[in-house]
Amino acid sequence: MIPAPFAYARPTTVDEAVQAIAEGGEDVKVMAGGQSLIPVMRLRLAAPETVVDLGRVAELRGVRDDGDAIVIGAMTTHAQVLADPLVRQHAPLVAAATETVADRQTRHRGTFGGALAHADPAGDLPACALALDAELVVAGLGGRRTVPAAEFFVDYLTTALEEGEILVEVRIPKLPGEWGMHYEKFQRVAQAWSIVAVAAAVRREDGHIAEARIGLTNMGPTPLRATATEAALAGADATVEAVAAAAGHAAEGTSPSSDLNAQADYRQHLAQVLTRRAVLRAAGL
Amino acid sequence: MTQISVRVDGVTYADDVEPRTLLVNYLREQVGKVGTVVGCDTSNCGACTVLLDGVAVKSCTVLAVQADEAEVTTIEGVAAPDGTLHPLQRAFHELHGLQCGFCTPGMIMASIDLLRDHPDPSETEIREGIEGNLCRCTGYQNIVRAVQHAAGEMSGRARSDGPASDRSASPADVDTAAAPHAVVRA
């Protein structure tokens, strides 16, 4: 099936884009790479009046060094993120998760910002943004504002983006010290969504785990931090036993859904197993 | 209607399209490139894969208007002008990298994309590299062999081993679990 008819706008700057959204009528959809939006429109689950295509907004693409953070433009494709040396160096967790997103074709079109703004609970990048305490810069007619990742993901497919706003760029702080990072994803078949996945960043110091940050994918309507496990790991011995004990708390406070892929209790089991694996890998154990 | 200008397999086309027109439908119905097929219409199968400005995309998940001012290469544009097949086309033919053949255009376009980034891929890299393409005949063994063979040929390695390496990859020698017909012929 092909999408229902819509009006099409193709701005070339952020200012033009927010203007096009304001003038687009009642039901406007912003298209980044289109890898989620076009399938949904093809199924007629969405039939927007206007599509504002950000594909030609050059200022939204690319990764830059901004001193204490790296900044990923919202329209930077997954393939560009994967190839970027700044991401590899300062946010290898993002690279590791991006590598698992869909397939090569989809990674050529799909964008980092689009994946965050879409906020699918099974998407891989929201949990990474949350674990790394990213800040999301959004623009609207009234100007720009910055939203911490912890406040950006509001509910199922729902973010803090207000009507008429677009995501411009994502600031990922450079973490001081020596960090290991790993993304552990559980899926049944190739190119599938995560049933559960765990994003882990671990800082080791003198045989101990000094600090751990753990993001959970698909353990609720939004990405979550495994705060109980993070607390248990802070200052813990860098041993397999200590990590396993801490990972046992990974499902605390989660409310995963039950669907065709997995029941909620199975997802909670997976969260513990995958957290153990992710932290062990990130800690180099 | 929106006017677009797209270069497809070396020829520039200027056309009016509805914004909702999918690139695959534009290619098939307006340009006539029916070598690019629609397999699933749900972004899963990869049969409609083409190169858009040099990289593989699923043309059922791109709007034709997004390809404005871009260069598209379809399966119909990968052979040499004199008709000499692309090494991947030849490898799929010689190594029986297809059964019903419906996934083949997409498999070859995805493999061209893969080999550009990984000229000498391992078997695992090939399987992961073409994970966006489904073969419902499940003929993956020979598809992987064909990609390996073409990779060797394209980088000038395959012929150096002489006929033995060709023979080891011939369809008659594939393992019987993957290709039961080989048993019948034996």
Coordinates of C-alpha atoms in Angstrom, one line a residue:
Chain A
M1 CA 0.0 0.0 0.0
I2 CA 1.2 3.6 -0.5
P3 CA 0.6 6.4 1.9
A4 CA -2.5 8.6 1.8
P5 CA -2.0 11.9 0.0
F6 CA -0.2 14.7 1.9
A7 CA 1.3 18.1 1.3
Y8 CA 5.1 18.0 1.2
A9 CA 7.5 20.6 2.5
R10 CA 11.3 20.5 2.2
P11 CA 12.9 23.2 4.2
T12 CA 16.7 23.8 4.0
T13 CA 17.2 25.5 7.4
V14 CA 16.0 24.9 11.0
D15 CA 14.1 28.2 10.8
E16 CA 12.4 27.3 7.6
A17 CA 11.5 23.9 9.2
V18 CA 9.7 25.3 12.2
Q19 CA 8.0 27.8 10.0
A20 CA 6.8 24.9 7.7
I21 CA 5.5 23.0 10.7
A22 CA 3.6 26.1 11.9
E23 CA 2.0 26.5 8.5
G24 CA 1.4 22.8 7.9
G25 CA -2.1 22.6 9.4
E26 CA -3.6 20.5 12.1
D27 CA -1.7 17.2 11.5
V28 CA 1.9 17.7 10.6
K29 CA 4.5 14.9 10.7
V30 CA 8.2 15.7 10.7
M31 CA 10.2 13.3 8.7
A32 CA 13.9 12.6 9.5
G33 CA 15.1 9.4 7.7
G34 CA 11.6 8.1 7.3
Q35 CA 12.5 4.6 8.3
S36 CA 9.7 4.4 10.9
L37 CA 7.4 7.1 9.5
I38 CA 7.1 5.8 5.9
P39 CA 6.2 2.2 7.0
V40 CA 3.6 3.6 9.4
M41 CA 2.2 5.9 6.7
R42 CA 2.2 3.0 4.2
L43 CA 0.0 1.0 6.6
R44 CA -2.2 4.1 6.9
L45 CA -1.6 4.1 10.7
A46 CA -0.6 7.7 10.1
A47 CA -2.1 9.9 7.4
P48 CA -0.7 13.4 8.1
E49 CA -2.0 16.4 6.3
T50 CA 1.6 17.7 5.8
V51 CA 5.0 16.0 5.9
V52 CA 7.9 18.3 6.7
D53 CA 11.0 16.5 5.3
L54 CA 14.2 17.5 7.2
G55 CA 16.4 15.7 4.6
R56 CA 17.8 18.9 3.1
V57 CA 18.5 20.7 6.4
A58 CA 22.3 20.5 6.2
E59 CA 22.9 22.2 9.5
L60 CA 21.3 19.2 11.3
R61 CA 23.9 16.7 10.0
G62 CA 27.3 15.8 11.4
V63 CA 29.2 15.3 14.6
R64 CA 31.3 18.0 16.2
D65 CA 33.6 18.4 19.2
D66 CA 32.3 20.9 21.7
G67 CA 34.9 20.8 24.4
D68 CA 33.4 18.8 27.2
A69 CA 30.8 17.1 25.0
I70 CA 30.4 15.8 21.5
V71 CA 27.4 17.0 19.6
I72 CA 25.5 14.8 17.2
G73 CA 23.2 16.5 14.7
A74 CA 19.7 15.1 14.7
M75 CA 19.8 14.2 11.0
T76 CA 23.1 12.4 11.2
T77 CA 22.4 8.9 9.8
H78 CA 23.2 5.7 11.7
A79 CA 25.8 4.9 9.1
Q80 CA 27.5 8.3 9.7
V81 CA 27.4 7.8 13.4
L82 CA 29.1 4.5 13.0
A83 CA 31.8 5.9 10.9
D84 CA 32.5 8.9 13.1
P85 CA 35.8 8.9 15.1
L86 CA 34.4 11.3 17.8
V87 CA 31.6 8.9 18.6
R88 CA 34.0 5.9 18.6
Q89 CA 36.3 7.8 21.0
H90 CA 33.8 9.4 23.4
A91 CA 30.6 7.5 23.1
P92 CA 31.4 4.0 22.0
L93 CA 28.2 2.9 23.6
V94 CA 26.3 4.8 21.0
A95 CA 28.4 3.2 18.2
A96 CA 27.8 -0.3 19.7
A97 CA 24.0 0.2 19.9
T98 CA 23.8 1.8 16.5
E99 CA 25.6 -1.2 15.0
T100 CA 22.6 -3.4 16.1
V101 CA 19.9 -1.1 14.6
A102 CA 18.0 -2.8 11.8
D103 CA 20.1 -3.5 8.7
R104 CA 22.6 -1.7 6.5
Q105 CA 19.9 -0.2 4.2
T106 CA 17.9 1.2 7.1
R107 CA 21.1 2.5 8.8
H108 CA 21.9 4.5 5.6
R109 CA 18.6 6.4 5.9
G110 CA 17.6 6.3 9.5
T111 CA 18.9 9.0 11.8
F112 CA 20.1 9.3 15.4
G113 CA 17.7 12.2 16.1
G114 CA 14.8 10.5 14.4
A115 CA 15.3 7.4 16.6
L116 CA 15.2 9.5 19.7
A117 CA 12.3 11.7 18.7
H118 CA 10.3 8.6 17.7
A119 CA 10.9 7.2 21.2
D120 CA 10.0 3.6 20.4
P121 CA 10.4 1.6 23.7
A122 CA 12.2 -1.1 21.7
G123 CA 14.5 1.4 20.0
D124 CA 18.2 1.0 20.9
L125 CA 19.3 4.6 21.1
P126 CA 17.1 6.1 23.8
A127 CA 18.6 3.9 26.5
C128 CA 22.1 5.0 25.4
A129 CA 21.1 8.7 25.5
L130 CA 19.7 8.1 29.0
A131 CA 22.7 6.2 30.3
L132 CA 25.1 8.8 29.0
D133 CA 23.1 11.7 30.5
A134 CA 22.7 13.3 27.0
E135 CA 21.1 16.7 26.6
L136 CA 18.7 17.2 23.7
V137 CA 18.5 20.6 22.0
V138 CA 15.1 21.3 20.5
A139 CA 14.0 24.3 18.4
G140 CA 10.6 25.9 17.9
L141 CA 9.2 29.2 16.8
G142 CA 10.0 30.6 20.2
G143 CA 13.7 29.7 20.0
R144 CA 15.8 26.8 21.4
R145 CA 15.8 25.0 24.7
T146 CA 17.7 22.1 26.2
V147 CA 16.1 19.0 27.7
P148 CA 18.0 16.4 29.7
A149 CA 17.5 12.8 28.4
A150 CA 15.9 11.9 31.8
E151 CA 13.1 14.3 31.0
F152 CA 12.9 13.8 27.3
F153 CA 11.2 10.4 27.2
V154 CA 7.8 10.9 28.6
D155 CA 5.7 7.9 27.6
Y156 CA 5.2 5.3 24.8
L157 CA 6.2 7.1 21.5
T158 CA 5.9 10.4 23.4
T159 CA 8.7 12.9 24.2
A160 CA 9.0 16.3 25.7
L161 CA 8.9 17.8 22.2
E162 CA 6.1 20.3 22.1
E163 CA 3.9 20.8 19.1
G164 CA 5.8 22.7 16.5
E165 CA 9.2 21.8 17.9
I166 CA 12.0 19.7 16.3
L167 CA 15.0 18.0 17.7
V168 CA 18.1 19.8 16.5
E169 CA 21.1 18.1 18.1
V170 CA 22.2 15.9 21.0
R171 CA 25.0 16.8 23.4
I172 CA 26.7 13.8 24.9
P173 CA 29.1 14.7 27.7
K174 CA 32.6 13.4 27.6
L175 CA 32.9 11.2 30.6
P176 CA 36.1 11.9 32.7
G177 CA 38.2 8.8 33.5
E178 CA 38.5 5.4 32.0
W179 CA 35.2 4.0 30.9
G180 CA 34.3 0.7 29.3
M181 CA 31.0 0.5 27.4
H182 CA 28.9 -2.3 26.0
Y183 CA 25.4 -2.7 24.5
E184 CA 23.9 -6.2 25.0
K185 CA 20.8 -6.8 22.9
F186 CA 18.5 -9.8 22.9
Q187 CA 16.5 -10.4 19.7
R188 CA 15.1 -13.5 18.1
V189 CA 16.0 -13.0 14.5
A190 CA 18.2 -10.7 12.3
Q191 CA 17.1 -7.0 11.9
A192 CA 14.5 -7.4 14.7
W193 CA 13.7 -5.0 17.4
S194 CA 15.1 -5.6 20.9
I195 CA 13.0 -7.8 23.1
V196 CA 15.2 -6.4 25.9
A197 CA 18.6 -4.7 25.7
V198 CA 21.0 -3.2 28.2
A199 CA 23.3 -0.2 27.7
A200 CA 26.2 -0.3 30.2
A201 CA 29.0 2.2 30.9
V202 CA 31.4 1.3 33.7
R203 CA 34.4 3.1 35.2
R204 CA 36.9 0.9 37.0
E205 CA 39.4 2.2 39.5
D206 CA 42.0 0.1 41.5
G207 CA 40.2 -3.2 41.1
H208 CA 36.9 -1.7 42.0
I209 CA 33.9 -0.5 40.0
A210 CA 33.8 3.2 40.7
E211 CA 30.7 4.0 38.8
A212 CA 28.2 2.3 36.5
R213 CA 25.5 3.7 34.3
I214 CA 22.9 1.3 33.0
G215 CA 20.1 2.0 30.5
L216 CA 17.4 -0.5 29.9
T217 CA 15.7 -0.8 26.5
N218 CA 12.1 -2.1 26.3
M219 CA 11.5 -2.5 30.0
G220 CA 8.6 -0.1 30.1
P221 CA 7.0 2.6 27.9
T222 CA 10.2 4.7 28.1
P223 CA 13.9 3.8 28.5
L224 CA 14.9 3.4 32.2
R225 CA 18.0 3.5 34.3
A226 CA 18.7 0.4 36.4
T227 CA 19.2 2.6 39.5
A228 CA 19.3 -0.2 42.0
T229 CA 22.0 -2.1 40.1
E230 CA 23.9 1.2 39.6
A231 CA 23.9 1.8 43.4
A232 CA 24.9 -1.8 44.1
L233 CA 27.9 -1.5 41.7
A234 CA 29.2 1.8 43.0
G235 CA 32.4 0.8 44.9
A236 CA 31.8 -2.9 44.4
D237 CA 34.6 -5.3 43.8
A238 CA 35.3 -5.8 40.1
T239 CA 34.5 -9.5 40.2
V240 CA 32.0 -11.7 38.4
E241 CA 30.2 -12.5 41.7
A242 CA 29.7 -8.9 42.6
V243 CA 28.5 -8.0 39.2
A244 CA 26.1 -10.9 39.1
A245 CA 24.7 -9.9 42.5
A246 CA 24.2 -6.3 41.5
A247 CA 22.6 -7.4 38.2
G248 CA 19.9 -9.3 40.2
H249 CA 18.4 -5.9 41.0
A250 CA 18.2 -4.8 37.3
A251 CA 14.4 -5.4 36.9
E252 CA 13.5 -3.4 40.1
G253 CA 11.1 -0.7 39.3
T254 CA 10.5 -1.7 35.7
S255 CA 7.1 -2.3 34.1
P256 CA 7.7 -4.1 30.8
S257 CA 4.9 -5.0 28.5
S258 CA 3.7 -8.5 27.6
D259 CA 3.4 -9.0 23.8
L260 CA 3.9 -11.7 21.2
N261 CA 7.7 -11.7 21.7
A262 CA 7.8 -12.0 25.5
Q263 CA 5.8 -11.9 28.7
A264 CA 6.6 -9.3 31.3
D265 CA 8.2 -11.7 33.7
Y266 CA 10.4 -13.1 31.0
R267 CA 11.5 -9.6 30.1
Q268 CA 12.4 -9.0 33.8
H269 CA 14.4 -12.2 33.8
L270 CA 16.2 -11.1 30.6
A271 CA 17.0 -7.7 32.1
Q272 CA 18.9 -9.3 34.9
V273 CA 20.8 -11.7 32.6
L274 CA 21.6 -9.1 30.0
T275 CA 22.7 -6.5 32.7
R276 CA 25.1 -9.0 34.1
R277 CA 26.6 -9.7 30.6
A278 CA 26.7 -6.0 29.6
V279 CA 28.4 -4.9 32.8
L280 CA 30.9 -7.7 32.7
R281 CA 31.8 -6.8 29.1
A282 CA 31.9 -3.1 29.9
A283 CA 34.1 -3.8 32.9
G284 CA 36.4 -6.0 30.9
L285 CA 35.7 -9.0 33.2
Chain B
M1 CA 2.4 17.0 -7.9
T2 CA 6.1 17.8 -7.4
Q3 CA 8.7 17.9 -10.1
I4 CA 11.8 15.8 -9.5
S5 CA 14.9 15.2 -11.5
V6 CA 16.6 11.8 -10.8
R7 CA 19.5 10.1 -12.6
V8 CA 18.7 6.4 -12.9
D9 CA 21.3 4.0 -14.2
G10 CA 23.0 6.8 -16.0
V11 CA 20.0 8.5 -17.5
T12 CA 18.5 11.7 -16.1
Y13 CA 14.7 11.7 -15.8
A14 CA 12.5 14.8 -15.0
D15 CA 9.0 13.7 -13.8
D16 CA 6.1 14.9 -11.9
V17 CA 5.2 12.7 -8.9
E18 CA 2.8 12.8 -6.0
P19 CA 4.8 13.3 -2.8
R20 CA 3.4 10.0 -1.5
T21 CA 4.9 8.0 -4.4
L22 CA 7.4 5.5 -3.1
L23 CA 10.7 5.4 -4.9
V24 CA 10.2 1.7 -5.9
N25 CA 6.9 2.5 -7.5
Y26 CA 8.4 5.5 -9.3
L27 CA 11.2 3.3 -10.6
R28 CA 8.9 0.5 -11.8
E29 CA 5.9 2.4 -13.1
Q30 CA 7.3 5.7 -14.4
V31 CA 10.9 4.8 -15.3
G32 CA 10.2 1.2 -16.2
K33 CA 12.9 -0.3 -14.1
V34 CA 10.9 -3.5 -13.3
G35 CA 14.1 -5.3 -12.4
T36 CA 13.6 -3.7 -9.0
V37 CA 10.9 -5.7 -7.3
V38 CA 8.5 -5.3 -4.4
G39 CA 8.7 -8.3 -2.1
C40 CA 7.0 -7.5 1.2
D41 CA 5.9 -3.8 1.1
T42 CA 6.7 -3.7 4.9
S43 CA 10.4 -2.7 4.8
N44 CA 11.5 -6.2 5.8
C45 CA 12.6 -8.2 2.8
G46 CA 15.1 -5.9 1.0
A47 CA 14.0 -7.2 -2.5
C48 CA 13.6 -3.5 -3.6
T49 CA 17.1 -2.5 -2.6
V50 CA 18.8 0.0 -4.9
L51 CA 21.7 2.3 -4.5
L52 CA 20.8 5.9 -3.7
D53 CA 23.8 8.2 -4.2
G54 CA 26.0 5.1 -3.9
V55 CA 24.6 3.5 -0.8
A56 CA 22.0 0.7 -0.4
V57 CA 18.4 1.7 0.6
K58 CA 15.1 -0.1 0.6
S59 CA 13.3 1.8 -2.2
C60 CA 9.9 1.0 -0.6
T61 CA 10.9 3.1 2.3
V62 CA 12.1 6.1 0.5
L63 CA 9.7 8.7 -1.2
A64 CA 10.5 9.5 -4.8
V65 CA 10.6 13.2 -3.8
Q66 CA 13.5 12.3 -1.5
A67 CA 15.5 11.1 -4.5
D68 CA 15.2 14.4 -6.2
E69 CA 18.6 15.5 -7.6
A70 CA 20.0 12.1 -6.6
E71 CA 21.6 9.3 -8.4
V72 CA 19.9 5.8 -8.3
T73 CA 21.5 2.6 -9.5
T74 CA 19.2 -0.4 -9.9
I75 CA 20.0 -4.0 -10.8
E76 CA 19.5 -3.0 -14.4
G77 CA 22.4 -0.6 -14.2
V78 CA 25.1 -2.8 -12.7
A79 CA 26.3 -4.7 -15.8
A80 CA 28.9 -3.1 -18.1
P81 CA 27.5 -1.1 -21.1
D82 CA 28.5 -4.0 -23.4
G83 CA 26.3 -6.4 -21.3
T84 CA 29.2 -8.0 -19.4
L85 CA 27.6 -9.0 -16.1
H86 CA 28.8 -7.5 -12.8
P87 CA 31.0 -10.0 -10.9
L88 CA 28.2 -10.4 -8.3
Q89 CA 25.6 -11.2 -11.0
R90 CA 28.0 -13.7 -12.5
A91 CA 28.7 -15.3 -9.2
F92 CA 25.0 -15.6 -8.3
H93 CA 24.5 -17.3 -11.7
E94 CA 27.5 -19.6 -11.6
L95 CA 27.1 -20.7 -8.0
H96 CA 23.4 -21.0 -8.1
G97 CA 22.9 -18.2 -5.6
L98 CA 19.1 -18.2 -6.2
Q99 CA 16.2 -20.6 -6.3
C100 CA 13.0 -18.7 -7.3
G101 CA 15.1 -15.6 -8.0
F102 CA 12.7 -13.0 -6.6
C103 CA 15.1 -11.8 -3.8
T104 CA 18.1 -11.8 -6.2
P105 CA 18.0 -8.1 -7.4
G106 CA 18.0 -6.9 -3.8
M107 CA 20.6 -9.5 -2.7
I108 CA 23.0 -8.3 -5.4
M109 CA 22.4 -4.6 -4.7
A110 CA 22.9 -5.2 -1.0
S111 CA 26.0 -7.2 -1.6
I112 CA 27.5 -4.5 -3.9
D113 CA 27.0 -2.1 -0.9
L114 CA 28.6 -4.6 1.5
L115 CA 31.6 -5.3 -0.6
R116 CA 32.3 -1.6 -1.1
D117 CA 32.8 -1.3 2.7
H118 CA 34.2 -4.8 3.3
P119 CA 36.1 -6.0 0.2
D120 CA 37.1 -9.3 1.9
P121 CA 34.3 -10.2 4.2
S122 CA 34.2 -13.3 6.4
E123 CA 31.1 -15.6 6.2
T124 CA 29.7 -14.0 9.3
E125 CA 30.3 -10.5 7.9
I126 CA 28.4 -11.5 4.8
R127 CA 25.5 -13.0 6.7
E128 CA 25.3 -9.8 8.9
G129 CA 25.8 -7.6 5.9
I130 CA 22.8 -8.9 4.1
E131 CA 20.6 -9.3 7.1
G132 CA 18.2 -6.8 5.6
N133 CA 17.5 -9.2 2.7
L134 CA 15.3 -12.2 3.0
C135 CA 15.3 -15.3 0.8
R136 CA 12.0 -17.1 1.3
C137 CA 13.4 -20.1 -0.5
T138 CA 16.0 -20.1 2.3
G139 CA 18.7 -20.4 -0.2
Y140 CA 21.2 -18.6 1.9
Q141 CA 24.1 -21.1 1.7
N142 CA 24.7 -20.5 -2.0
I143 CA 24.0 -16.8 -1.7
V144 CA 26.8 -16.5 0.8
R145 CA 29.1 -18.5 -1.4
A146 CA 28.3 -16.3 -4.3
V147 CA 29.1 -13.2 -2.4
Q148 CA 32.4 -14.8 -1.2
H149 CA 33.3 -15.8 -4.7
A150 CA 32.5 -12.4 -6.2
A151 CA 34.6 -10.7 -3.4
G152 CA 37.5 -12.8 -4.3
E153 CA 37.1 -12.1 -8.0
M154 CA 36.6 -8.4 -7.5
S155 CA 39.8 -8.1 -5.5
G156 CA 41.7 -10.4 -7.8
R157 CA 42.2 -13.3 -5.4
A158 CA 39.9 -16.0 -6.7
R159 CA 41.8 -17.0 -9.9
S160 CA 45.1 -17.3 -8.1
D161 CA 44.2 -20.6 -6.5
G162 CA 43.4 -22.1 -9.9
P163 CA 40.5 -24.4 -10.8
A164 CA 40.5 -26.1 -7.4
S165 CA 39.0 -23.1 -5.6
D166 CA 36.3 -22.8 -8.3
R167 CA 35.4 -26.5 -7.9
S168 CA 35.2 -26.3 -4.1
A169 CA 32.5 -23.6 -4.5
S170 CA 30.5 -25.2 -7.3
P171 CA 26.9 -26.1 -6.6
A172 CA 27.6 -29.8 -7.1
D173 CA 29.8 -29.8 -4.0
V174 CA 27.6 -27.9 -1.6
D175 CA 26.7 -29.7 1.6
T176 CA 23.8 -32.0 1.1
A177 CA 21.8 -30.6 4.0
A178 CA 21.7 -27.2 2.3
A179 CA 21.0 -28.5 -1.2
P180 CA 19.3 -32.0 -1.2
H181 CA 19.2 -32.0 -5.1
A182 CA 22.9 -32.5 -5.1
V183 CA 22.4 -35.9 -3.6
V184 CA 19.9 -36.9 -6.3
R185 CA 22.4 -35.9 -8.9
A186 CA 25.2 -37.8 -7.2

